[in-house]
PDB file of C-alpha atoms in Angstrom:
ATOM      1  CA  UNK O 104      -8.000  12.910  21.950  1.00  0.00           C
ATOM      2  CA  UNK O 105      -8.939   9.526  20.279  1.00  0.00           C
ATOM      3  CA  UNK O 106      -9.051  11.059  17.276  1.00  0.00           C
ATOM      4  CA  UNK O 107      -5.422  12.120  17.566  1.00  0.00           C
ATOM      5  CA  UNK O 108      -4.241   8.986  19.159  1.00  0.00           C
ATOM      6  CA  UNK O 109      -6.047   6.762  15.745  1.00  0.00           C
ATOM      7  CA  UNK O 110      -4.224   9.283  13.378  1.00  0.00           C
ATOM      8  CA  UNK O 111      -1.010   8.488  15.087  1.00  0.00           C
ATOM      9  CA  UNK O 112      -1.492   4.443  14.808  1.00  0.00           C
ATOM     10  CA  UNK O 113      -2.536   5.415  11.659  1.00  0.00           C
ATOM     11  CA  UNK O 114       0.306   7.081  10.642  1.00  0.00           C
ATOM     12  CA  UNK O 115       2.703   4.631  12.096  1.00  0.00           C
ATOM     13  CA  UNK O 116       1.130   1.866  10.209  1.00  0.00           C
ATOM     14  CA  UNK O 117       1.331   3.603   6.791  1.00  0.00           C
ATOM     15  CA  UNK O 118       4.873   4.220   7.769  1.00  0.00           C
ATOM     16  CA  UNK O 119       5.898   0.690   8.478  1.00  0.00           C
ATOM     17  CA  UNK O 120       4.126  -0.145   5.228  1.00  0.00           C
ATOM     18  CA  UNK O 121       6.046   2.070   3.470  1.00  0.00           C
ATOM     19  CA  UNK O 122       9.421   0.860   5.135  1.00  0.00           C
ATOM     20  CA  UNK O 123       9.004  -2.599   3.982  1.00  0.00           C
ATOM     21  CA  UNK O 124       8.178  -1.789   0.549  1.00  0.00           C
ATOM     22  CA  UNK O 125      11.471   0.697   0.644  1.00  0.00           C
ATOM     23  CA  UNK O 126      13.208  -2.428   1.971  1.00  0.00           C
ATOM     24  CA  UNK O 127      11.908  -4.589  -0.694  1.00  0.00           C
ATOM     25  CA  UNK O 128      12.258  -2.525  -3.608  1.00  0.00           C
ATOM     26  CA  UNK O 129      16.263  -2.024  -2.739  1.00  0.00           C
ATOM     27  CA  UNK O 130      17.159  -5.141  -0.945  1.00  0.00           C
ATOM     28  CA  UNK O 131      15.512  -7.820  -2.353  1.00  0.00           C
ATOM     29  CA  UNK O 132      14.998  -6.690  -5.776  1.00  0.00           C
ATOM     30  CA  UNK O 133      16.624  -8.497  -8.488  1.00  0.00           C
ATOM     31  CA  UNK O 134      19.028  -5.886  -9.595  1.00  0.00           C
ATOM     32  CA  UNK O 135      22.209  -8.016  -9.265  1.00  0.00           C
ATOM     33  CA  UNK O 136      25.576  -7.146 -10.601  1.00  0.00           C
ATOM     34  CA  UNK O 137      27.244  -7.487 -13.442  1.00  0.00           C
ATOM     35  CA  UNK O 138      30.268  -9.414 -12.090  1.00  0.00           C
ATOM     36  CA  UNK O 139      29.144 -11.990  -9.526  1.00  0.00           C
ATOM     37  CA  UNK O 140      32.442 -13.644  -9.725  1.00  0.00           C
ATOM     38  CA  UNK O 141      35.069 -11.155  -9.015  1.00  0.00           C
ATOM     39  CA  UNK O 142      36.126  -9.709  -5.259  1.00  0.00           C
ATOM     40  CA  UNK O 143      34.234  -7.687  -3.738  1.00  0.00           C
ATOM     41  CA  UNK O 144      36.979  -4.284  -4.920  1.00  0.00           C
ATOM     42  CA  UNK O 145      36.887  -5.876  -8.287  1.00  0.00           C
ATOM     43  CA  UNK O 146      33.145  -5.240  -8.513  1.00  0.00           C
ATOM     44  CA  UNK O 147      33.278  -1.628  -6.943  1.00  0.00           C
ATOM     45  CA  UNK O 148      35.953  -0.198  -9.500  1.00  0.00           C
ATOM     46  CA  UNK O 149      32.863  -1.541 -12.289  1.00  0.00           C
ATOM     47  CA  UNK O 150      29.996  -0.391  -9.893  1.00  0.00           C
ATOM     48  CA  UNK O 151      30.217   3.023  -9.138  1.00  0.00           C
ATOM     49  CA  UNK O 152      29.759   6.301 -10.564  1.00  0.00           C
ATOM     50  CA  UNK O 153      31.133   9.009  -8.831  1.00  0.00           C
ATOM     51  CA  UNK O 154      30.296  11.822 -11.691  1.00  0.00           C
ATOM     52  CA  UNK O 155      27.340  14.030 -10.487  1.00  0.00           C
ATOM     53  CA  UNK O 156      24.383  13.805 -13.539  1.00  0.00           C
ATOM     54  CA  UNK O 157      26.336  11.676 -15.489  1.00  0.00           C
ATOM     55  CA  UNK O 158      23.199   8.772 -15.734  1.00  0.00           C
ATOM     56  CA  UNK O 159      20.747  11.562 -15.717  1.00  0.00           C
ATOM     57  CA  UNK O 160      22.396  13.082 -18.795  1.00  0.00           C
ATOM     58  CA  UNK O 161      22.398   9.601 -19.803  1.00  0.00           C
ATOM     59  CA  UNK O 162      18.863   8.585 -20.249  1.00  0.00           C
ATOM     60  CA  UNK O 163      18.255  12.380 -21.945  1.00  0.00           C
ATOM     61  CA  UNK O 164      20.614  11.776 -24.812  1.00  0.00           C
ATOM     62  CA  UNK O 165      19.349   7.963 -24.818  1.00  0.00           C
ATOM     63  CA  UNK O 166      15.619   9.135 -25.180  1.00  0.00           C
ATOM     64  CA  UNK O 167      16.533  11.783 -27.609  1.00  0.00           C
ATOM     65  CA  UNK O 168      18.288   9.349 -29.580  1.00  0.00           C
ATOM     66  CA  UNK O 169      15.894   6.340 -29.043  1.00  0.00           C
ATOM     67  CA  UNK O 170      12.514   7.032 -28.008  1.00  0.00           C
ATOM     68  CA  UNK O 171      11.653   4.062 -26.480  1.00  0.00           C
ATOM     69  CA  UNK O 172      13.887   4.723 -23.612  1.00  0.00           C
ATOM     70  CA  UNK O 173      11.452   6.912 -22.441  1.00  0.00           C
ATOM     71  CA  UNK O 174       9.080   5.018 -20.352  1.00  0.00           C
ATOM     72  CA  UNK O 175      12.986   3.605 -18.822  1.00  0.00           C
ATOM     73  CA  UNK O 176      14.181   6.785 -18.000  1.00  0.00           C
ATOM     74  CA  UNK O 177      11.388   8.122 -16.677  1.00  0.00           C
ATOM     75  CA  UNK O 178      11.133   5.142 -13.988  1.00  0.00           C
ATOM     76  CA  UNK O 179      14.803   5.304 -13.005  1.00  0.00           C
ATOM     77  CA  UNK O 180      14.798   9.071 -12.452  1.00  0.00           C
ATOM     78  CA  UNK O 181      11.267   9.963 -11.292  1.00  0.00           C
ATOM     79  CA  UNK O 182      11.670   6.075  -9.293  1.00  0.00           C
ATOM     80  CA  UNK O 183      14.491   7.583  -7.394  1.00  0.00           C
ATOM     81  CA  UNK O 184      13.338  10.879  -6.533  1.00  0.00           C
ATOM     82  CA  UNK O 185       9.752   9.093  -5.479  1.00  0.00           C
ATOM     83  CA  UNK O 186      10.974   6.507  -3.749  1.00  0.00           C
ATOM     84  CA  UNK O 187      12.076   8.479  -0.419  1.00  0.00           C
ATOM     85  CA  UNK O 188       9.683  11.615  -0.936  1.00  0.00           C
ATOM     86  CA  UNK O 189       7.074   9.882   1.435  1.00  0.00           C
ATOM     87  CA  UNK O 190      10.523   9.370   3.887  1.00  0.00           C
ATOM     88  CA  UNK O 191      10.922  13.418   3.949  1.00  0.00           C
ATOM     89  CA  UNK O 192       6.610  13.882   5.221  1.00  0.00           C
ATOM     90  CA  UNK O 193       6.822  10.511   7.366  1.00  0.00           C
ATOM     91  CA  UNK O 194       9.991  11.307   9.941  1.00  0.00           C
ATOM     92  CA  UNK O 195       8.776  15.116  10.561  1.00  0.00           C
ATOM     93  CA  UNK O 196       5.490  14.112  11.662  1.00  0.00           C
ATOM     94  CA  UNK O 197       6.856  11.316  13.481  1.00  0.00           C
ATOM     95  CA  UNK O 198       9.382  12.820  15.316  1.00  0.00           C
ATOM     96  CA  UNK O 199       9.609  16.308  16.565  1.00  0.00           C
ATOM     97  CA  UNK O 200      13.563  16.284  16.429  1.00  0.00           C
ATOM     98  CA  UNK O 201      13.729  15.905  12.652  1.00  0.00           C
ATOM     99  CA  UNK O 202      11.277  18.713  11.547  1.00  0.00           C
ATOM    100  CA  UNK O 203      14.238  21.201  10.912  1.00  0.00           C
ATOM    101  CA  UNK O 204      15.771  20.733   7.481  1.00  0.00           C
ATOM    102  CA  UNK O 205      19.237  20.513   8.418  1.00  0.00           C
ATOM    103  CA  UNK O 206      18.432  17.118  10.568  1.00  0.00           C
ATOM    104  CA  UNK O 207      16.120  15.774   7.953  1.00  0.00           C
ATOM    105  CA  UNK O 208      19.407  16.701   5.508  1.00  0.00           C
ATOM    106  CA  UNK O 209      21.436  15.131   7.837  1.00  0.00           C
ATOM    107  CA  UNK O 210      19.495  11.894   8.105  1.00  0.00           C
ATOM    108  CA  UNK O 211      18.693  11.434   4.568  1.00  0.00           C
ATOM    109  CA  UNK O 212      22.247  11.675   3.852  1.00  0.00           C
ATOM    110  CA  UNK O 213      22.937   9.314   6.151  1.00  0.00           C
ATOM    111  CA  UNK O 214      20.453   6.701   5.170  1.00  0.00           C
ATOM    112  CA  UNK O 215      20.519   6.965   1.327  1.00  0.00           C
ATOM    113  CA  UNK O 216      24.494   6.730   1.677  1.00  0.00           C
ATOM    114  CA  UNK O 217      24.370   3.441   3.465  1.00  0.00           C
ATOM    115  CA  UNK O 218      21.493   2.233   1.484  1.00  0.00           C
ATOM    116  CA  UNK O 219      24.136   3.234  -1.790  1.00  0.00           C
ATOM    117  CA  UNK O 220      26.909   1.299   0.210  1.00  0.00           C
ATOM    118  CA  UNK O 221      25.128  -2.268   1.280  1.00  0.00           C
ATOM    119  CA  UNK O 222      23.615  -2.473  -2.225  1.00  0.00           C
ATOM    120  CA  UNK O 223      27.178  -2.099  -3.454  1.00  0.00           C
ATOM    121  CA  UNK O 224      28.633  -4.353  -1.035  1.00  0.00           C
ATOM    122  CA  UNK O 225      26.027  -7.119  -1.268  1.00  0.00           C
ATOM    123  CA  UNK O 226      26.347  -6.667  -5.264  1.00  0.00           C
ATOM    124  CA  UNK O 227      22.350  -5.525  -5.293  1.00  0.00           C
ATOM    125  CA  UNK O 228      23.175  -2.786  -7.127  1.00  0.00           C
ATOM    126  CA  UNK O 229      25.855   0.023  -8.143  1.00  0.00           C
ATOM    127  CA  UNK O 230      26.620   3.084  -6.274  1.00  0.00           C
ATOM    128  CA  UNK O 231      25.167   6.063  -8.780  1.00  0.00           C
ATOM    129  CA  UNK O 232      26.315   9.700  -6.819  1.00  0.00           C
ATOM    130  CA  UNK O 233      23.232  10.258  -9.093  1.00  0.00           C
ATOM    131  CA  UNK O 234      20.825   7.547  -7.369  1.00  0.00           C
ATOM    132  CA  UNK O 235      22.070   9.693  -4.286  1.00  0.00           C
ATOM    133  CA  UNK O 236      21.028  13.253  -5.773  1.00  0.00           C
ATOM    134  CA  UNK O 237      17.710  12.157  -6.985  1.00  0.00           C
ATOM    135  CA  UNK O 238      16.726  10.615  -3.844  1.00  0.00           C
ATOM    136  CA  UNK O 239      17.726  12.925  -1.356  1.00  0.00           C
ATOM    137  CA  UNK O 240      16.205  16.073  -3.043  1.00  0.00           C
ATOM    138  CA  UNK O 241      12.583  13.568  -3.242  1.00  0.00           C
ATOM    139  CA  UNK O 242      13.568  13.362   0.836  1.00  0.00           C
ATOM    140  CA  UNK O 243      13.577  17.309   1.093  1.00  0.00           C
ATOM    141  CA  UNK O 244      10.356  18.012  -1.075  1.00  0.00           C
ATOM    142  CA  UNK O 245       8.750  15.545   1.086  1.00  0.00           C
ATOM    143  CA  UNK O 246       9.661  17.452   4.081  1.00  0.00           C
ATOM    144  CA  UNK O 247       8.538  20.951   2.100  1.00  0.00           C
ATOM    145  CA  UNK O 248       5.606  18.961   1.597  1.00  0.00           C
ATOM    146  CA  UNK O 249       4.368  19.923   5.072  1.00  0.00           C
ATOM    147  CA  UNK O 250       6.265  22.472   6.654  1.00  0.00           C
ATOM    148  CA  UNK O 251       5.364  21.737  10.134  1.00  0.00           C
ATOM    149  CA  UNK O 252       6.302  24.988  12.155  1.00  0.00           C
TER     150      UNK O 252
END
């Protein structure tokens, strides 16, 4: 029973860890935006992309055509889908509610959409639909990752 109970802290901490890294890497990054000056709907109309693939398809043609975008692309795409795989093993083990897929869906959707919107907001970042694709489907191979019964 200690055993248990030590795996549990243990898990916890590593979760907690990993929050405030997740917190740091979107919040207080410096990944400002292009137009500090303008409103706040001035920025959005230049800060989103609503077109599914759209960057993805991006950073192919750019590394076709110039292969030093490589080691860039590869950070932004396999950064995204990384960055909330450990998010898709933590919450199922932490919390028996979420081990279904449609919750953990549900939740990652949720939290990866207001992560998207505060970034844009707060002019941290833009709102990418494919920022949104890449890390949700890192969420759900998390949670595949262990498919706790």
């Amino acid at each position: 029973m200690k055993m248990r109970k030590f795996a549990r802290v243990l898990l916890w901490t590593a979760f907690a860890v990993y929050s405030v890294a997740v917190f740091s890497i979107l919040f207080l990054g410096s990944r400002g935006g292009r137009f500090p000056y303008d409103s706040v709907w001035e920025y959005m109309k230049y800060s989103v992309q609503p077109i599914p693939f759209k960057t993805i398809f991006g950073y192919v043609r750019d590394v076709i055509d110039k292969r030093w975008m490589l080691g860039l692309a590869i950070r932004n795409v396999l950064g995204n889908f990384i960055l909330f795989y450990p998010m898709g093993v933590f919450l199922p083990c932490l919390f028996r509610s979420v081990r279904t897929v449609k919750k953990s869906l549900l939740i990652a959707l949720c939290t990866i959409l207001s992560v998207e919107i505060v970034q844009l907001v707060f002019r941290l970042g833009i709102f990418d639909i494919d920022d949104l694709i890449l890390n949700i489907t890192g969420w759900i191979l998390g949670h595949f990752t262990l498919a706790i019964p």
